[in-house]
Amino acid sequence: MKDRIIIFDTTLRDGEQSPGASLNNKEKLEIAKQLETLRVDIIEAGFPISSEGDFDAVKTISKKVKKVSVCALARAVKKDIDAAYNAVKYAKKPRIHVFLATSKIHMKYKLKKAEGEILKAAAWGVKYAKRKIKDIEFSPEDASRTDKKFLYQVLEAVIDAGATTVNIPDTVGYATPYEFGSLIKDIKENVPNIDKAVISVHCHNDLGLGVSNSLAAVSGGARQVECTINGLGERAGNASLEEIVMSIATRKDIFKFKTNVKKNQIYKTSRLVSKLTGMLVQPNKAIVGANAFAHEAGIHQDGLLKERRTYEIMRPEDVGFKETKLVLGKHSGRHALRARLKKLGYTLSDKEIERAFTRFKKLADKKKEVFDEDLATIVEDEIGTASEIYKLISFYILSGNKVTPSATVTLKHEGKTLVANSTGDGPVDACYKAVEKITGEKPRLLSYNLNAVTAGKDALGEVAVRMKIGKEEMNGRGASTDVVEASLKAYLDALNRLKSLN
Ligand code: KIV
Ligand code: ZN
């Protein structure tokens, strides 16, 4: 049987450190449940000492996720390890991940500690955590810039103290593939007790090498890879889970390993993470971008029709990304919709199917062709919406290059119909100002992104916004063939989510 690469997902910890990607606890649990369905091996659910919210999220995920390990991060100090333990102890398979920087630059300027003190603190942290939980991971932060001899010493000491996984982070994304693969080989050869621990890697993407470095490390002997959905993470992000998993699966001739990941859940997971974090996926992103399986050139299309493998190294359906083709039309019924959605990985209740069906019919009336991406978008838009504290009833806009744009918006709130009008810098701004008049809330709009779900003039527009009221930030999404309507829906989605926090 093939050896297995352990997939450690850190979307909810390092991924959530992406600027602008913060999630509330309900959203974190939703992602954790999907990661469980995706069958990653370990979910790093958060850094419990960092905030009360993070502590609660790790605790909730530990209670609700039972099929995969749940991990909590801690510095090598008592209060962090206690918090990590108290949050993760409810998990069926709990893990504590202790980290401490070991590079000269971090020790001198950040920690102001000498090598001897770091060595002691690292071993102490692991020993203390081990008294609470069996499964302990240790990371020498900035390992790729750490003096090798010192790195070997630290690894030996933490394995002696009880670490069962030693993770080698390329914290600042500085390493190159050959160098990083060699580092893993050197660790295998120079740390005397290395056979008592799994070697893991955690690569950042500052030079765009996160995935390449992780794969080079696998070839060098690493057996756990830390990664995130859509490559989210601090600064330029982490190695992307979907790229790692599909590289291993596609190049079986090179990587003679398997993973436990259910590949047909990849696309759905990517969309969910994108929706909840508000971080749109670039169209040309490998594996999950809208263009990842789109063929434009005539020569390519001709080749594909003759033999798919001429230009396709993976089948889109393998990652749950159905070929972009006409799937349903105006005359399709509920059964066809249910069956198609099931194929796309959505199992909905009768009530949800009914709502999705109504949306689908409206879309099919407006749009000549309905693609799988459209179906996924309307389902997520319809089913994923927060309780509709403010519900959009209608809007009218007057806009043009010679008039001041104005909008009249009608919302339903607590059984009452409320109407307001406003002018603005454009039709979207006018609508948002009208909503402000109705709700009395003046959120700060932190970001606004508009994306076409498929090609064509009649494509669904998907809007993602991030807004702030007081200290709370929230993402919202909306989709429609009308971009002003999509914008209003996204705004109300974020507002309703913020309101339902209280
Ligand atoms: O990048 C890093 O070094 C980390 C550690 C906490 C593993 O995220
Ligand atoms: Zn990191």
Coordinates of C-alpha atoms and ligand atoms in Angstrom, one line a residue:
M1 CA 0.0 0.0 0.0
K2 CA 1.1 3.5 -0.8
D3 CA 2.4 5.8 2.0
R4 CA 0.0 8.5 3.0
I5 CA 0.7 12.2 3.2
I6 CA -1.1 13.7 6.2
I7 CA -3.0 16.9 5.3
F8 CA -3.0 19.5 8.0
D9 CA -5.4 22.3 7.2
T10 CA -4.7 25.7 8.8
T11 CA -7.4 27.7 6.9
L12 CA -9.0 28.6 10.2
R13 CA -5.8 29.7 11.9
D14 CA -3.1 30.9 9.5
G15 CA -5.7 31.4 6.7
E16 CA -7.8 33.6 9.0
Q17 CA -4.7 35.7 9.4
S18 CA -5.1 36.8 5.8
P19 CA -5.7 40.6 5.9
G20 CA -9.5 41.1 5.7
A21 CA -10.4 37.4 6.1
S22 CA -11.7 37.3 9.6
L23 CA -14.6 34.9 10.3
N24 CA -17.2 34.7 13.1
N25 CA -17.6 31.5 15.1
K26 CA -20.6 30.3 13.2
E27 CA -18.7 30.7 10.0
K28 CA -15.7 28.9 11.4
L29 CA -17.8 26.0 12.4
E30 CA -19.4 25.8 9.0
I31 CA -15.9 25.7 7.4
A32 CA -14.7 23.1 9.9
K33 CA -17.7 20.8 9.1
Q34 CA -16.9 21.1 5.4
L35 CA -13.2 20.4 6.1
E36 CA -14.3 17.3 7.9
T37 CA -16.4 16.3 4.9
L38 CA -13.4 17.0 2.7
R39 CA -11.5 14.6 4.9
V40 CA -8.4 16.6 5.8
D41 CA -6.6 14.8 8.6
I42 CA -6.2 17.7 11.0
I43 CA -7.9 21.0 11.4
E44 CA -6.0 23.7 13.1
A45 CA -9.0 25.5 14.5
G46 CA -7.3 28.6 16.0
F47 CA -5.0 30.2 18.5
P48 CA -7.0 30.1 21.7
I49 CA -4.9 32.6 23.8
S50 CA -5.2 35.2 21.1
S51 CA -8.8 36.2 21.9
E52 CA -12.0 35.0 23.6
G53 CA -13.5 34.5 20.2
D54 CA -10.7 32.2 19.0
F55 CA -10.9 30.2 22.3
D56 CA -14.7 29.7 21.8
A57 CA -14.3 28.8 18.2
V58 CA -11.7 26.1 18.9
K59 CA -13.9 24.8 21.8
T60 CA -17.1 24.6 19.6
I61 CA -15.2 23.0 16.7
S62 CA -13.7 20.4 19.2
K63 CA -17.1 19.5 20.4
K64 CA -18.7 19.3 17.0
V65 CA -16.1 17.8 14.7
K66 CA -15.5 14.1 15.5
K67 CA -14.1 12.4 12.4
V68 CA -10.8 14.3 12.2
S69 CA -8.2 15.7 14.6
V70 CA -8.6 19.2 15.9
C71 CA -5.5 21.2 16.8
A72 CA -4.9 24.4 18.8
L73 CA -1.9 26.7 18.5
A74 CA 0.2 27.8 21.5
R75 CA 3.5 29.6 22.2
A76 CA 5.8 27.7 24.5
V77 CA 4.4 29.3 27.6
K78 CA 2.1 28.0 30.3
K79 CA -0.8 30.4 29.7
D80 CA -1.0 29.6 26.0
I81 CA -0.7 25.9 26.5
D82 CA -3.4 26.0 29.2
A83 CA -5.7 27.9 26.9
A84 CA -5.0 25.6 24.0
Y85 CA -5.7 22.5 26.2
N86 CA -8.9 24.0 27.7
A87 CA -10.3 24.7 24.2
V88 CA -9.2 21.5 22.4
K89 CA -9.8 19.0 25.2
Y90 CA -13.3 18.2 24.0
A91 CA -12.1 16.9 20.7
K92 CA -12.1 13.2 20.0
K93 CA -8.6 13.5 18.6
P94 CA -7.0 16.6 20.1
R95 CA -3.6 18.0 19.2
I96 CA -1.6 21.0 20.7
H97 CA 0.8 22.8 18.4
V98 CA 3.5 24.5 20.3
F99 CA 5.8 27.0 18.5
L100 CA 8.9 29.0 19.3
A101 CA 11.2 30.9 16.9
T102 CA 14.7 29.6 16.5
S103 CA 16.3 31.8 13.8
K104 CA 19.0 34.2 14.9
I105 CA 17.0 37.2 13.7
H106 CA 13.9 36.2 15.7
M107 CA 15.8 35.2 18.8
K108 CA 17.8 38.4 18.9
Y109 CA 15.3 41.0 18.0
K110 CA 11.9 39.5 18.7
L111 CA 12.5 37.2 21.7
K112 CA 15.7 38.7 23.0
K113 CA 16.8 35.3 24.1
A114 CA 20.0 33.2 23.6
E115 CA 20.1 29.7 22.0
G116 CA 20.3 27.9 25.4
E117 CA 17.2 29.6 26.7
I118 CA 15.3 28.9 23.5
L119 CA 16.3 25.2 23.6
K120 CA 15.1 24.9 27.2
A121 CA 11.9 26.8 26.6
A122 CA 11.0 24.6 23.6
A123 CA 11.6 21.3 25.4
W124 CA 9.7 22.7 28.5
G125 CA 6.7 23.7 26.4
V126 CA 6.4 20.3 24.7
K127 CA 6.8 18.5 28.0
Y128 CA 4.2 20.6 29.7
A129 CA 1.7 20.1 26.8
K130 CA 2.5 16.4 26.7
R131 CA 1.3 16.1 30.3
K132 CA -2.1 17.1 29.1
I133 CA -2.4 15.6 25.6
K134 CA -0.6 12.8 23.7
D135 CA -0.5 14.3 20.3
I136 CA 1.9 17.2 20.4
E137 CA 3.4 19.1 17.4
F138 CA 6.3 21.5 17.7
S139 CA 7.3 24.2 15.2
P140 CA 10.7 26.0 15.3
E141 CA 9.3 29.2 13.8
D142 CA 11.4 30.6 10.9
A143 CA 13.1 27.2 10.6
S144 CA 14.3 27.8 7.0
R145 CA 16.4 30.7 8.3
T146 CA 17.6 28.9 11.4
D147 CA 21.2 27.8 11.8
K148 CA 21.1 24.1 10.9
K149 CA 23.1 22.7 13.8
F150 CA 20.9 24.6 16.2
L151 CA 17.8 23.4 14.4
Y152 CA 18.9 19.7 14.7
Q153 CA 19.5 20.3 18.5
V154 CA 16.0 21.8 19.0
L155 CA 14.3 19.1 17.1
E156 CA 16.1 16.4 19.0
A157 CA 15.2 18.0 22.3
V158 CA 11.5 18.4 21.5
I159 CA 11.2 14.9 20.2
D160 CA 12.8 13.7 23.5
A161 CA 10.3 15.8 25.3
G162 CA 7.4 14.1 23.6
A163 CA 6.7 15.8 20.3
T164 CA 5.1 13.4 17.8
T165 CA 5.2 15.8 14.9
V166 CA 8.0 18.3 14.1
N167 CA 6.9 21.0 11.7
I168 CA 9.4 22.9 9.6
P169 CA 8.0 26.3 8.8
D170 CA 9.3 28.5 6.0
T171 CA 7.7 31.3 7.9
V172 CA 8.6 34.2 5.6
G173 CA 8.4 32.2 2.3
Y174 CA 12.2 32.6 1.7
A175 CA 13.2 29.1 0.8
T176 CA 13.6 27.7 -2.7
P177 CA 12.4 24.2 -3.6
Y178 CA 15.8 22.4 -4.0
E179 CA 17.1 24.1 -0.8
F180 CA 14.0 23.2 1.2
G181 CA 13.8 19.6 0.0
S182 CA 17.5 19.3 1.0
L183 CA 16.8 20.7 4.4
I184 CA 14.3 18.0 5.1
K185 CA 16.7 15.3 3.9
D186 CA 19.4 16.8 6.2
I187 CA 17.0 16.8 9.2
K188 CA 16.4 13.1 8.5
E189 CA 20.1 12.4 8.5
N190 CA 21.2 14.6 11.4
V191 CA 18.5 14.4 14.1
P192 CA 19.2 11.1 15.9
N193 CA 15.6 10.4 17.1
I194 CA 13.8 11.7 14.0
D195 CA 12.2 8.3 13.4
K196 CA 10.1 8.9 16.5
A197 CA 8.2 11.9 14.9
V198 CA 6.5 12.8 11.7
I199 CA 8.2 15.5 9.7
S200 CA 5.8 18.2 8.6
V201 CA 6.2 21.4 6.5
H202 CA 4.5 24.7 6.6
C203 CA 5.4 26.9 3.6
H204 CA 4.4 30.5 3.0
N205 CA 4.0 32.0 -0.4
D206 CA 6.0 35.2 -0.4
L207 CA 7.9 34.2 -3.5
G208 CA 5.1 32.2 -5.0
L209 CA 6.9 29.0 -4.0
G210 CA 4.8 27.7 -1.2
V211 CA 3.4 24.7 -3.1
S212 CA 6.7 23.9 -4.8
N213 CA 8.6 24.0 -1.5
S214 CA 6.0 21.7 0.1
L215 CA 6.3 19.2 -2.7
A216 CA 10.1 19.3 -2.6
A217 CA 9.8 18.6 1.1
V218 CA 7.6 15.6 0.5
S219 CA 10.2 14.2 -1.9
G220 CA 12.8 14.9 0.8
G221 CA 10.9 12.9 3.4
A222 CA 8.2 15.1 4.9
R223 CA 4.9 13.2 5.6
Q224 CA 2.7 16.0 6.8
V225 CA 1.9 19.1 4.8
E226 CA 0.3 22.2 6.3
C227 CA -1.9 24.1 3.9
T228 CA -5.0 26.2 3.4
I229 CA -8.0 26.3 1.1
N230 CA -7.5 28.8 -1.7
G231 CA -3.9 29.4 -0.4
L232 CA -5.2 31.9 2.2
G233 CA -2.8 32.9 5.0
E234 CA -0.6 35.6 6.5
R235 CA 0.7 38.1 3.8
A236 CA 0.9 36.2 0.4
G237 CA -0.7 33.2 2.0
N238 CA 0.2 29.5 2.6
A239 CA 0.6 26.6 0.3
S240 CA -2.8 25.9 -1.2
L241 CA -4.4 22.6 -0.2
E242 CA -6.1 22.0 -3.5
E243 CA -2.8 22.4 -5.4
I244 CA -0.9 20.1 -3.0
V245 CA -3.5 17.4 -3.1
M246 CA -4.0 17.5 -6.8
S247 CA -0.3 17.5 -7.6
I248 CA 0.1 14.4 -5.5
A249 CA -2.9 12.7 -7.1
T250 CA -2.0 13.8 -10.7
R251 CA 1.7 13.0 -10.6
K252 CA 1.5 9.6 -9.0
D253 CA 4.5 8.7 -11.1
I254 CA 6.6 11.1 -9.0
F255 CA 4.8 11.3 -5.7
K256 CA 4.2 7.7 -4.7
F257 CA 1.7 8.8 -2.0
K258 CA -2.0 9.1 -1.4
T259 CA -4.0 11.5 0.8
N260 CA -7.3 10.9 2.5
V261 CA -8.9 14.0 0.9
K262 CA -12.2 13.5 -1.0
K263 CA -11.2 15.4 -4.1
N264 CA -14.7 15.9 -5.4
Q265 CA -15.4 18.1 -2.3
I266 CA -12.5 20.5 -3.2
Y267 CA -14.5 22.9 -5.4
K268 CA -17.3 23.2 -2.9
T269 CA -14.9 23.8 0.0
S270 CA -13.1 26.5 -2.0
R271 CA -16.4 28.3 -2.7
L272 CA -17.5 28.1 0.9
V273 CA -14.3 29.5 2.2
S274 CA -14.3 32.3 -0.5
K275 CA -17.9 33.1 0.4
L276 CA -17.5 33.3 4.1
T277 CA -14.1 35.1 4.1
G278 CA -15.1 37.4 1.3
M279 CA -11.8 36.6 -0.4
L280 CA -12.7 36.0 -4.1
V281 CA -10.7 33.4 -6.0
Q282 CA -8.7 34.8 -8.9
P283 CA -10.2 33.3 -12.2
N284 CA -6.8 31.8 -13.3
K285 CA -6.1 30.2 -9.8
A286 CA -5.0 26.6 -10.3
I287 CA -7.6 23.9 -9.6
V288 CA -10.4 26.1 -8.3
G289 CA -10.3 29.3 -10.4
A290 CA -13.3 29.9 -12.8
N291 CA -10.9 29.4 -15.8
A292 CA -9.0 26.4 -14.4
F293 CA -10.8 24.1 -16.9
A294 CA -11.9 26.6 -19.5
H295 CA -10.4 26.2 -22.9
E296 CA -10.4 29.3 -25.1
A297 CA -8.1 28.7 -28.1
G298 CA -9.6 27.0 -31.1
I299 CA -6.7 24.6 -31.4
H300 CA -7.2 23.5 -27.8
Q301 CA -10.9 23.1 -28.2
D302 CA -10.4 21.0 -31.3
G303 CA -7.8 18.8 -29.5
L304 CA -10.2 18.4 -26.6
L305 CA -13.0 17.3 -28.8
K306 CA -10.8 14.7 -30.4
E307 CA -9.2 13.4 -27.1
R308 CA -9.7 15.1 -23.8
R309 CA -6.3 14.3 -22.5
T310 CA -4.6 16.4 -25.2
Y311 CA -5.1 19.5 -23.1
E312 CA -6.5 18.3 -19.8
I313 CA -4.3 16.7 -17.1
M314 CA -7.1 16.5 -14.6
R315 CA -10.8 16.0 -15.1
P316 CA -12.8 19.0 -13.7
E317 CA -15.3 16.6 -12.2
D318 CA -12.5 15.0 -10.1
V319 CA -12.4 18.2 -8.0
G320 CA -16.2 18.6 -8.0
F321 CA -15.9 21.3 -10.7
K322 CA -18.2 20.2 -13.4
E323 CA -17.4 21.2 -17.0
T324 CA -18.8 24.5 -18.0
K325 CA -21.7 23.5 -20.1
L326 CA -25.4 24.0 -20.4
V327 CA -26.9 21.9 -17.7
L328 CA -30.5 23.0 -17.2
G329 CA -33.0 25.0 -19.1
K330 CA -36.1 27.0 -18.5
H331 CA -38.2 23.8 -18.8
S332 CA -36.2 21.7 -16.3
G333 CA -38.1 20.6 -13.2
R334 CA -37.3 20.2 -9.5
H335 CA -36.1 16.6 -9.9
A336 CA -33.5 17.6 -12.5
L337 CA -32.4 20.5 -10.3
R338 CA -32.1 18.3 -7.3
A339 CA -30.1 15.7 -9.2
R340 CA -27.8 18.3 -10.7
L341 CA -27.2 19.9 -7.3
K342 CA -26.5 16.6 -5.8
K343 CA -23.8 16.0 -8.4
L344 CA -22.4 19.4 -7.5
G345 CA -22.1 18.2 -3.9
Y346 CA -25.2 20.0 -2.5
T347 CA -27.7 17.9 -0.6
L348 CA -30.6 20.2 0.2
S349 CA -33.8 19.8 2.2
D350 CA -37.2 20.0 0.4
K351 CA -37.6 23.6 1.6
E352 CA -34.2 24.6 0.4
I353 CA -34.8 22.9 -3.0
E354 CA -38.0 24.9 -3.3
R355 CA -36.1 28.2 -2.7
A356 CA -33.3 27.2 -5.0
F357 CA -35.9 26.2 -7.6
T358 CA -37.7 29.6 -7.5
R359 CA -34.3 31.4 -7.9
F360 CA -33.3 29.0 -10.7
K361 CA -36.6 29.7 -12.7
K362 CA -36.1 33.4 -12.4
L363 CA -32.5 33.1 -13.6
A364 CA -33.5 30.8 -16.5
D365 CA -36.0 33.4 -17.6
K366 CA -33.3 36.1 -17.7
K367 CA -30.4 34.1 -18.9
K368 CA -30.2 32.0 -22.0
E369 CA -27.9 29.4 -20.6
V370 CA -27.6 28.2 -17.0
F371 CA -24.2 26.7 -16.0
D372 CA -23.1 24.7 -13.0
E373 CA -21.3 27.8 -11.6
D374 CA -24.6 29.7 -11.8
L375 CA -26.4 26.9 -9.9
A376 CA -23.7 26.8 -7.2
T377 CA -23.9 30.6 -6.9
I378 CA -27.7 30.7 -6.5
V379 CA -27.7 27.9 -4.0
E380 CA -25.0 29.5 -1.9
D381 CA -26.7 32.9 -2.2
E382 CA -30.1 31.5 -1.3
I383 CA -29.3 28.9 1.3
G384 CA -26.3 30.6 2.9
T385 CA -28.0 33.9 3.6
A386 CA -28.3 35.0 7.2
S387 CA -31.7 35.4 8.7
E388 CA -33.3 38.2 6.7
I389 CA -33.8 40.8 9.3
Y390 CA -33.9 43.3 6.5
K391 CA -35.4 41.8 3.3
L392 CA -35.1 43.4 -0.1
I393 CA -38.5 43.9 -1.7
S394 CA -37.7 46.2 -4.6
F395 CA -35.5 49.0 -5.8
Y396 CA -35.6 51.6 -8.6
I397 CA -32.7 53.6 -9.8
L398 CA -32.2 56.6 -12.0
S399 CA -28.7 56.8 -13.4
G400 CA -26.7 58.2 -16.3
N401 CA -23.8 60.4 -17.0
K402 CA -25.8 63.6 -17.1
V403 CA -28.0 63.1 -14.0
T404 CA -27.3 62.7 -10.3
P405 CA -27.9 59.0 -9.6
S406 CA -30.8 58.3 -7.3
A407 CA -32.4 55.2 -5.8
T408 CA -35.7 54.2 -4.1
V409 CA -35.3 51.1 -2.0
T410 CA -38.1 49.1 -0.3
L411 CA -37.2 46.7 2.5
K412 CA -39.3 44.5 4.8
H413 CA -38.4 44.7 8.5
E414 CA -40.4 43.1 11.4
G415 CA -43.5 42.8 9.2
K416 CA -43.3 46.5 8.1
T417 CA -42.6 47.8 4.6
L418 CA -40.1 50.6 4.7
V419 CA -39.2 52.9 1.8
A420 CA -36.5 55.5 1.4
N421 CA -34.8 57.3 -1.4
S422 CA -31.4 58.9 -1.8
T423 CA -29.0 60.2 -4.3
G424 CA -25.4 59.0 -4.4
D425 CA -22.1 58.9 -6.3
G426 CA -23.5 56.1 -8.5
P427 CA -26.5 53.8 -8.5
V428 CA -24.9 51.4 -6.0
D429 CA -24.0 54.3 -3.6
A430 CA -27.5 55.7 -3.9
C431 CA -29.0 52.4 -3.0
Y432 CA -26.7 51.9 0.0
K433 CA -27.5 55.4 1.2
A434 CA -31.2 54.7 0.9
V435 CA -30.7 51.5 3.0
E436 CA -28.9 53.6 5.6
K437 CA -31.9 55.9 5.8
I438 CA -34.2 52.9 6.5
T439 CA -32.0 51.0 8.9
G440 CA -30.4 54.0 10.7
E441 CA -27.1 52.1 10.5
K442 CA -24.1 53.7 8.8
P443 CA -21.7 50.8 8.3
R444 CA -18.2 51.5 7.0
L445 CA -17.7 49.7 3.7
L446 CA -14.2 48.2 3.9
S447 CA -14.2 46.4 0.5
Y448 CA -16.5 45.9 -2.5
N449 CA -15.7 43.3 -5.2
L450 CA -17.7 42.4 -8.3
N451 CA -17.1 39.2 -10.2
A452 CA -18.8 37.6 -13.2
V453 CA -19.6 34.0 -12.4
T454 CA -19.5 32.9 -16.0
A455 CA -18.7 34.4 -19.4
G456 CA -21.3 36.4 -21.4
K457 CA -23.3 39.6 -21.2
D458 CA -26.0 37.9 -19.3
A459 CA -23.7 36.4 -16.7
L460 CA -24.6 36.3 -13.0
G461 CA -22.7 39.1 -11.2
E462 CA -21.5 38.1 -7.7
V463 CA -20.7 40.9 -5.3
A464 CA -18.7 40.4 -2.1
V465 CA -18.6 43.3 0.5
R466 CA -16.9 43.7 3.8
M467 CA -18.4 46.2 6.3
K468 CA -17.8 47.4 9.8
I469 CA -20.2 48.6 12.5
G470 CA -18.5 49.6 15.7
K471 CA -15.8 46.9 16.3
E472 CA -17.6 44.2 14.3
E473 CA -16.6 43.4 10.8
M474 CA -18.6 41.1 8.5
N475 CA -18.6 39.8 4.9
G476 CA -21.7 39.6 2.7
R477 CA -22.4 38.2 -0.7
G478 CA -25.1 38.6 -3.3
A479 CA -25.7 37.4 -6.8
S480 CA -27.9 38.5 -9.6
T481 CA -27.8 39.2 -13.3
D482 CA -28.3 42.8 -12.3
V483 CA -25.1 44.1 -10.6
V484 CA -27.1 46.8 -8.6
E485 CA -29.3 44.1 -7.2
A486 CA -26.3 41.9 -6.4
S487 CA -24.7 44.8 -4.7
L488 CA -27.8 45.5 -2.6
K489 CA -28.1 41.8 -1.7
A490 CA -24.5 41.6 -0.6
Y491 CA -24.9 44.8 1.5
L492 CA -28.0 43.4 3.2
D493 CA -26.4 40.0 3.7
A494 CA -23.5 41.6 5.6
L495 CA -25.9 43.9 7.6
N496 CA -28.2 41.0 8.5
R497 CA -25.2 38.9 9.7
L498 CA -24.0 41.8 11.8
K499 CA -27.5 42.3 13.2
S500 CA -27.8 38.6 14.0
L501 CA -24.6 38.8 16.2
N502 CA -26.5 40.9 18.7
Ligands
KIV1 O1 4.5 30.5 9.6 C1 4.7 30.0 10.7 O2 5.9 29.9 11.1 C2 3.6 29.6 11.5 C3 3.9 28.8 12.8 C4 3.0 29.1 13.9 C5 3.9 27.4 12.4 O3 2.4 29.9 11.2
ZN2 ZN 2.4 30.3 9.0

